[in-house]
């Protein structure tokens, strides 16, 4: 996230040689075209998949009171747009749950290329919960929604937690998975 923040000299790491442009009055809140990403409609996803992840975390960090650490390991494959949208929405829900329900003090998001699969892990240090009981809880649809999103794009989803141990959500999808193919969405306690 620091690559999007100004340092003590007023420079922004991600814009590199364009820093003088961004220091001009009126340009300080602009972002480069390839940095734009909107998780709900997919605009901006085509230019750079990695940038989409960084921008998602930067966007979440602006409204999240908890520090979010992002690690992108290797060069991620670029799955179809519908797959990327569902993956990013699962990450958004996992982060929202960590803040709203787990009262986490720290959240880590790791995206990795594992043998042609995009694997994303969201881990928090919050209160943890009984996954099976949480999925049966009336009026709560976040976990069910993550499972449905994973199934829609052929992803595997694991939610691991026990009370007082934090939560680990792992979603993995083949980079070339066609949208609409069901996967396994099995919870683990």
PDB file of C-alpha atoms in Angstrom:
ATOM      1  CA  UNK A   1       0.000   0.000   0.000  1.00  0.00           C
ATOM      2  CA  UNK A   2       2.926   2.333   0.644  1.00  0.00           C
ATOM      3  CA  UNK A   3       3.554   2.555  -3.094  1.00  0.00           C
ATOM      4  CA  UNK A   4       0.358   4.658  -3.338  1.00  0.00           C
ATOM      5  CA  UNK A   5       1.190   6.959  -0.408  1.00  0.00           C
ATOM      6  CA  UNK A   6       3.261  10.131  -0.507  1.00  0.00           C
ATOM      7  CA  UNK A   7       6.641   9.999   1.175  1.00  0.00           C
ATOM      8  CA  UNK A   8       8.215  12.872   3.144  1.00  0.00           C
ATOM      9  CA  UNK A   9       9.273  14.589  -0.118  1.00  0.00           C
ATOM     10  CA  UNK A  10       5.734  14.379  -1.544  1.00  0.00           C
ATOM     11  CA  UNK A  11       6.638  11.666  -4.083  1.00  0.00           C
ATOM     12  CA  UNK A  12       4.459   8.633  -4.802  1.00  0.00           C
ATOM     13  CA  UNK A  13       6.493   5.506  -5.554  1.00  0.00           C
ATOM     14  CA  UNK A  14       4.057   3.986  -8.060  1.00  0.00           C
ATOM     15  CA  UNK A  15       4.094   7.020 -10.377  1.00  0.00           C
ATOM     16  CA  UNK A  16       7.903   7.085 -10.627  1.00  0.00           C
ATOM     17  CA  UNK A  17       9.122   9.583 -13.227  1.00  0.00           C
ATOM     18  CA  UNK A  18       5.696  11.283 -13.315  1.00  0.00           C
ATOM     19  CA  UNK A  19       6.018  12.651  -9.752  1.00  0.00           C
ATOM     20  CA  UNK A  20       6.583  16.255 -10.944  1.00  0.00           C
ATOM     21  CA  UNK A  21       3.195  16.088 -12.709  1.00  0.00           C
ATOM     22  CA  UNK A  22       1.486  14.865  -9.518  1.00  0.00           C
ATOM     23  CA  UNK A  23       3.062  17.656  -7.433  1.00  0.00           C
ATOM     24  CA  UNK A  24       1.347  20.354  -9.533  1.00  0.00           C
ATOM     25  CA  UNK A  25      -1.651  22.057  -7.914  1.00  0.00           C
ATOM     26  CA  UNK A  26      -4.849  20.257  -8.876  1.00  0.00           C
ATOM     27  CA  UNK A  27      -3.119  17.024  -9.898  1.00  0.00           C
ATOM     28  CA  UNK A  28      -2.441  15.635  -6.444  1.00  0.00           C
ATOM     29  CA  UNK A  29      -5.557  13.445  -6.325  1.00  0.00           C
ATOM     30  CA  UNK A  30      -5.281  12.006  -9.840  1.00  0.00           C
ATOM     31  CA  UNK A  31      -4.298   8.398 -10.474  1.00  0.00           C
ATOM     32  CA  UNK A  32      -2.635   6.891 -13.508  1.00  0.00           C
ATOM     33  CA  UNK A  33      -5.065   5.284 -15.946  1.00  0.00           C
ATOM     34  CA  UNK A  34      -3.643   1.802 -15.396  1.00  0.00           C
ATOM     35  CA  UNK A  35      -4.128   2.155 -11.633  1.00  0.00           C
ATOM     36  CA  UNK A  36      -7.907   2.531 -11.914  1.00  0.00           C
ATOM     37  CA  UNK A  37      -9.871  -0.447 -10.705  1.00  0.00           C
ATOM     38  CA  UNK A  38     -13.480  -0.878  -9.705  1.00  0.00           C
ATOM     39  CA  UNK A  39     -14.258  -4.224  -8.045  1.00  0.00           C
ATOM     40  CA  UNK A  40     -17.963  -4.222  -8.872  1.00  0.00           C
ATOM     41  CA  UNK A  41     -17.933  -3.497 -12.595  1.00  0.00           C
ATOM     42  CA  UNK A  42     -14.443  -4.672 -13.571  1.00  0.00           C
ATOM     43  CA  UNK A  43     -13.355  -1.416 -15.197  1.00  0.00           C
ATOM     44  CA  UNK A  44      -9.603  -1.186 -15.220  1.00  0.00           C
ATOM     45  CA  UNK A  45      -8.989  -4.901 -14.789  1.00  0.00           C
ATOM     46  CA  UNK A  46      -7.725  -5.501 -18.300  1.00  0.00           C
ATOM     47  CA  UNK A  47      -4.551  -3.425 -18.055  1.00  0.00           C
ATOM     48  CA  UNK A  48      -2.872  -5.083 -15.105  1.00  0.00           C
ATOM     49  CA  UNK A  49      -4.148  -7.889 -12.924  1.00  0.00           C
ATOM     50  CA  UNK A  50      -1.536  -7.167 -10.247  1.00  0.00           C
ATOM     51  CA  UNK A  51      -2.564  -3.523 -10.211  1.00  0.00           C
ATOM     52  CA  UNK A  52      -6.147  -4.626  -9.659  1.00  0.00           C
ATOM     53  CA  UNK A  53      -5.079  -6.422  -6.465  1.00  0.00           C
ATOM     54  CA  UNK A  54      -3.034  -3.504  -5.216  1.00  0.00           C
ATOM     55  CA  UNK A  55      -5.781  -1.051  -5.992  1.00  0.00           C
ATOM     56  CA  UNK A  56      -8.376  -3.233  -4.247  1.00  0.00           C
ATOM     57  CA  UNK A  57      -6.292  -3.326  -1.083  1.00  0.00           C
ATOM     58  CA  UNK A  58      -5.611   0.413  -1.315  1.00  0.00           C
ATOM     59  CA  UNK A  59      -9.353   1.012  -1.663  1.00  0.00           C
ATOM     60  CA  UNK A  60     -10.165  -1.263   1.282  1.00  0.00           C
ATOM     61  CA  UNK A  61      -7.457   0.357   3.384  1.00  0.00           C
ATOM     62  CA  UNK A  62      -9.052   3.790   2.956  1.00  0.00           C
ATOM     63  CA  UNK A  63     -12.237   2.672   4.713  1.00  0.00           C
ATOM     64  CA  UNK A  64     -10.778  -0.032   6.944  1.00  0.00           C
ATOM     65  CA  UNK A  65      -9.511   0.822  10.424  1.00  0.00           C
ATOM     66  CA  UNK A  66      -7.233  -2.251  10.397  1.00  0.00           C
ATOM     67  CA  UNK A  67      -3.871  -2.430   8.574  1.00  0.00           C
ATOM     68  CA  UNK A  68      -3.985  -4.697   5.518  1.00  0.00           C
ATOM     69  CA  UNK A  69      -0.767  -6.223   4.243  1.00  0.00           C
ATOM     70  CA  UNK A  70      -0.664  -7.360   0.598  1.00  0.00           C
ATOM     71  CA  UNK A  71       1.865  -9.795  -0.847  1.00  0.00           C
ATOM     72  CA  UNK A  72       1.845 -10.833  -4.499  1.00  0.00           C
ATOM     73  CA  UNK A  73       4.137 -13.809  -4.965  1.00  0.00           C
ATOM     74  CA  UNK A  74       5.339 -14.203  -8.502  1.00  0.00           C
ATOM     75  CA  UNK A  75       3.631 -13.057 -11.658  1.00  0.00           C
ATOM     76  CA  UNK A  76      -0.052 -13.898 -11.396  1.00  0.00           C
ATOM     77  CA  UNK A  77      -1.874 -15.472 -14.317  1.00  0.00           C
ATOM     78  CA  UNK A  78      -4.652 -13.339 -15.699  1.00  0.00           C
ATOM     79  CA  UNK A  79      -7.916 -15.313 -15.451  1.00  0.00           C
ATOM     80  CA  UNK A  80     -11.064 -14.225 -17.295  1.00  0.00           C
ATOM     81  CA  UNK A  81     -12.779 -11.041 -16.090  1.00  0.00           C
ATOM     82  CA  UNK A  82     -15.720 -12.873 -14.460  1.00  0.00           C
ATOM     83  CA  UNK A  83     -13.267 -14.993 -12.452  1.00  0.00           C
ATOM     84  CA  UNK A  84     -11.235 -11.962 -11.326  1.00  0.00           C
ATOM     85  CA  UNK A  85     -14.390 -10.155 -10.250  1.00  0.00           C
ATOM     86  CA  UNK A  86     -15.533 -13.075  -8.088  1.00  0.00           C
ATOM     87  CA  UNK A  87     -12.080 -13.546  -6.553  1.00  0.00           C
ATOM     88  CA  UNK A  88     -11.867  -9.874  -5.639  1.00  0.00           C
ATOM     89  CA  UNK A  89     -15.369  -9.905  -4.155  1.00  0.00           C
ATOM     90  CA  UNK A  90     -14.473 -12.933  -2.020  1.00  0.00           C
ATOM     91  CA  UNK A  91     -11.413 -11.068  -0.750  1.00  0.00           C
ATOM     92  CA  UNK A  92     -13.524  -7.985  -0.034  1.00  0.00           C
ATOM     93  CA  UNK A  93     -16.024 -10.079   1.975  1.00  0.00           C
ATOM     94  CA  UNK A  94     -13.267 -11.849   3.932  1.00  0.00           C
ATOM     95  CA  UNK A  95     -11.709  -8.479   4.852  1.00  0.00           C
ATOM     96  CA  UNK A  96     -15.097  -7.031   5.815  1.00  0.00           C
ATOM     97  CA  UNK A  97     -15.764 -10.065   8.034  1.00  0.00           C
ATOM     98  CA  UNK A  98     -12.366  -9.711   9.709  1.00  0.00           C
ATOM     99  CA  UNK A  99     -13.159  -6.117  10.609  1.00  0.00           C
ATOM    100  CA  UNK A 100     -16.866  -6.404  11.447  1.00  0.00           C
ATOM    101  CA  UNK A 101     -17.058  -9.758  13.187  1.00  0.00           C
ATOM    102  CA  UNK A 102     -13.557 -10.853  14.194  1.00  0.00           C
ATOM    103  CA  UNK A 103     -12.334  -7.485  15.484  1.00  0.00           C
ATOM    104  CA  UNK A 104      -8.953  -8.218  13.903  1.00  0.00           C
ATOM    105  CA  UNK A 105      -5.953  -5.997  14.573  1.00  0.00           C
ATOM    106  CA  UNK A 106      -4.129  -7.135  11.415  1.00  0.00           C
ATOM    107  CA  UNK A 107      -5.165  -8.611   8.071  1.00  0.00           C
ATOM    108  CA  UNK A 108      -2.853 -10.173   5.466  1.00  0.00           C
ATOM    109  CA  UNK A 109      -3.797 -10.881   1.848  1.00  0.00           C
ATOM    110  CA  UNK A 110      -1.466 -13.067  -0.217  1.00  0.00           C
ATOM    111  CA  UNK A 111      -1.955 -13.795  -3.926  1.00  0.00           C
ATOM    112  CA  UNK A 112       0.173 -16.531  -5.489  1.00  0.00           C
ATOM    113  CA  UNK A 113       0.540 -18.376  -8.777  1.00  0.00           C
ATOM    114  CA  UNK A 114       0.630 -22.068  -7.929  1.00  0.00           C
ATOM    115  CA  UNK A 115       0.971 -24.249 -11.009  1.00  0.00           C
ATOM    116  CA  UNK A 116      -1.309 -22.120 -13.176  1.00  0.00           C
ATOM    117  CA  UNK A 117      -3.815 -21.451 -10.385  1.00  0.00           C
ATOM    118  CA  UNK A 118      -4.476 -18.100  -8.778  1.00  0.00           C
ATOM    119  CA  UNK A 119      -4.504 -18.775  -5.032  1.00  0.00           C
ATOM    120  CA  UNK A 120      -5.481 -16.026  -2.637  1.00  0.00           C
ATOM    121  CA  UNK A 121      -5.273 -16.256   1.133  1.00  0.00           C
ATOM    122  CA  UNK A 122      -6.849 -13.787   3.552  1.00  0.00           C
ATOM    123  CA  UNK A 123      -5.650 -14.280   7.125  1.00  0.00           C
ATOM    124  CA  UNK A 124      -6.572 -12.274  10.203  1.00  0.00           C
ATOM    125  CA  UNK A 125      -5.598 -12.301  13.863  1.00  0.00           C
ATOM    126  CA  UNK A 126      -9.160 -11.811  15.109  1.00  0.00           C
ATOM    127  CA  UNK A 127     -11.383 -13.756  17.465  1.00  0.00           C
ATOM    128  CA  UNK A 128     -12.009 -16.706  15.176  1.00  0.00           C
ATOM    129  CA  UNK A 129     -15.233 -18.722  15.159  1.00  0.00           C
ATOM    130  CA  UNK A 130     -16.749 -22.146  14.651  1.00  0.00           C
ATOM    131  CA  UNK A 131     -17.090 -22.275  10.850  1.00  0.00           C
ATOM    132  CA  UNK A 132     -19.921 -24.838  10.771  1.00  0.00           C
ATOM    133  CA  UNK A 133     -21.963 -22.868  13.324  1.00  0.00           C
ATOM    134  CA  UNK A 134     -21.246 -19.607  11.500  1.00  0.00           C
ATOM    135  CA  UNK A 135     -22.592 -20.997   8.234  1.00  0.00           C
ATOM    136  CA  UNK A 136     -25.842 -22.028   9.883  1.00  0.00           C
ATOM    137  CA  UNK A 137     -26.367 -18.681  11.611  1.00  0.00           C
ATOM    138  CA  UNK A 138     -29.690 -17.177  10.508  1.00  0.00           C
ATOM    139  CA  UNK A 139     -29.612 -13.811   8.770  1.00  0.00           C
ATOM    140  CA  UNK A 140     -25.887 -13.979   7.885  1.00  0.00           C
ATOM    141  CA  UNK A 141     -25.032 -14.546   4.233  1.00  0.00           C
ATOM    142  CA  UNK A 142     -21.349 -13.561   3.886  1.00  0.00           C
ATOM    143  CA  UNK A 143     -19.888 -17.072   4.109  1.00  0.00           C
ATOM    144  CA  UNK A 144     -22.626 -18.499   1.896  1.00  0.00           C
ATOM    145  CA  UNK A 145     -22.013 -15.697  -0.605  1.00  0.00           C
ATOM    146  CA  UNK A 146     -18.278 -16.446  -0.725  1.00  0.00           C
ATOM    147  CA  UNK A 147     -19.018 -20.125  -1.372  1.00  0.00           C
ATOM    148  CA  UNK A 148     -21.489 -19.300  -4.148  1.00  0.00           C
ATOM    149  CA  UNK A 149     -19.013 -16.921  -5.786  1.00  0.00           C
ATOM    150  CA  UNK A 150     -16.289 -19.579  -5.657  1.00  0.00           C
ATOM    151  CA  UNK A 151     -18.618 -22.217  -7.107  1.00  0.00           C
ATOM    152  CA  UNK A 152     -19.659 -19.921  -9.993  1.00  0.00           C
ATOM    153  CA  UNK A 153     -16.096 -19.740 -11.302  1.00  0.00           C
ATOM    154  CA  UNK A 154     -14.854 -23.246 -10.515  1.00  0.00           C
ATOM    155  CA  UNK A 155     -12.782 -22.167  -7.513  1.00  0.00           C
ATOM    156  CA  UNK A 156     -11.926 -24.172  -4.422  1.00  0.00           C
ATOM    157  CA  UNK A 157     -12.676 -22.316  -1.180  1.00  0.00           C
ATOM    158  CA  UNK A 158     -11.545 -23.223   2.331  1.00  0.00           C
ATOM    159  CA  UNK A 159     -12.491 -21.303   5.461  1.00  0.00           C
ATOM    160  CA  UNK A 160     -10.458 -22.363   8.473  1.00  0.00           C
ATOM    161  CA  UNK A 161     -10.912 -21.123  12.010  1.00  0.00           C
ATOM    162  CA  UNK A 162     -11.530 -22.052  15.577  1.00  0.00           C
ATOM    163  CA  UNK A 163     -12.604 -19.712  18.355  1.00  0.00           C
ATOM    164  CA  UNK A 164      -9.787 -17.356  19.469  1.00  0.00           C
ATOM    165  CA  UNK A 165      -7.466 -18.380  16.608  1.00  0.00           C
ATOM    166  CA  UNK A 166      -8.190 -15.933  13.787  1.00  0.00           C
ATOM    167  CA  UNK A 167      -9.514 -16.904  10.373  1.00  0.00           C
ATOM    168  CA  UNK A 168      -7.861 -18.143   7.199  1.00  0.00           C
ATOM    169  CA  UNK A 169      -9.797 -17.985   3.918  1.00  0.00           C
ATOM    170  CA  UNK A 170      -8.133 -19.587   0.890  1.00  0.00           C
ATOM    171  CA  UNK A 171      -9.598 -19.441  -2.602  1.00  0.00           C
ATOM    172  CA  UNK A 172      -7.897 -21.077  -5.580  1.00  0.00           C
ATOM    173  CA  UNK A 173      -8.980 -21.127  -9.204  1.00  0.00           C
ATOM    174  CA  UNK A 174      -7.365 -22.302 -12.454  1.00  0.00           C
ATOM    175  CA  UNK A 175      -6.194 -19.251 -14.403  1.00  0.00           C
ATOM    176  CA  UNK A 176      -8.085 -20.451 -17.471  1.00  0.00           C
ATOM    177  CA  UNK A 177     -11.290 -21.482 -15.664  1.00  0.00           C
ATOM    178  CA  UNK A 178     -14.416 -20.569 -17.595  1.00  0.00           C
ATOM    179  CA  UNK A 179     -17.014 -18.612 -15.646  1.00  0.00           C
ATOM    180  CA  UNK A 180     -20.022 -20.621 -14.517  1.00  0.00           C
ATOM    181  CA  UNK A 181     -18.260 -23.899 -13.775  1.00  0.00           C
ATOM    182  CA  UNK A 182     -18.881 -25.235 -10.258  1.00  0.00           C
ATOM    183  CA  UNK A 183     -15.965 -26.036  -7.933  1.00  0.00           C
ATOM    184  CA  UNK A 184     -15.660 -27.315  -4.406  1.00  0.00           C
ATOM    185  CA  UNK A 185     -16.474 -24.932  -1.601  1.00  0.00           C
ATOM    186  CA  UNK A 186     -15.838 -26.968   1.500  1.00  0.00           C
ATOM    187  CA  UNK A 187     -15.434 -25.422   4.955  1.00  0.00           C
ATOM    188  CA  UNK A 188     -12.891 -26.723   7.409  1.00  0.00           C
ATOM    189  CA  UNK A 189     -12.815 -26.153  11.133  1.00  0.00           C
TER     190      UNK A 189
END
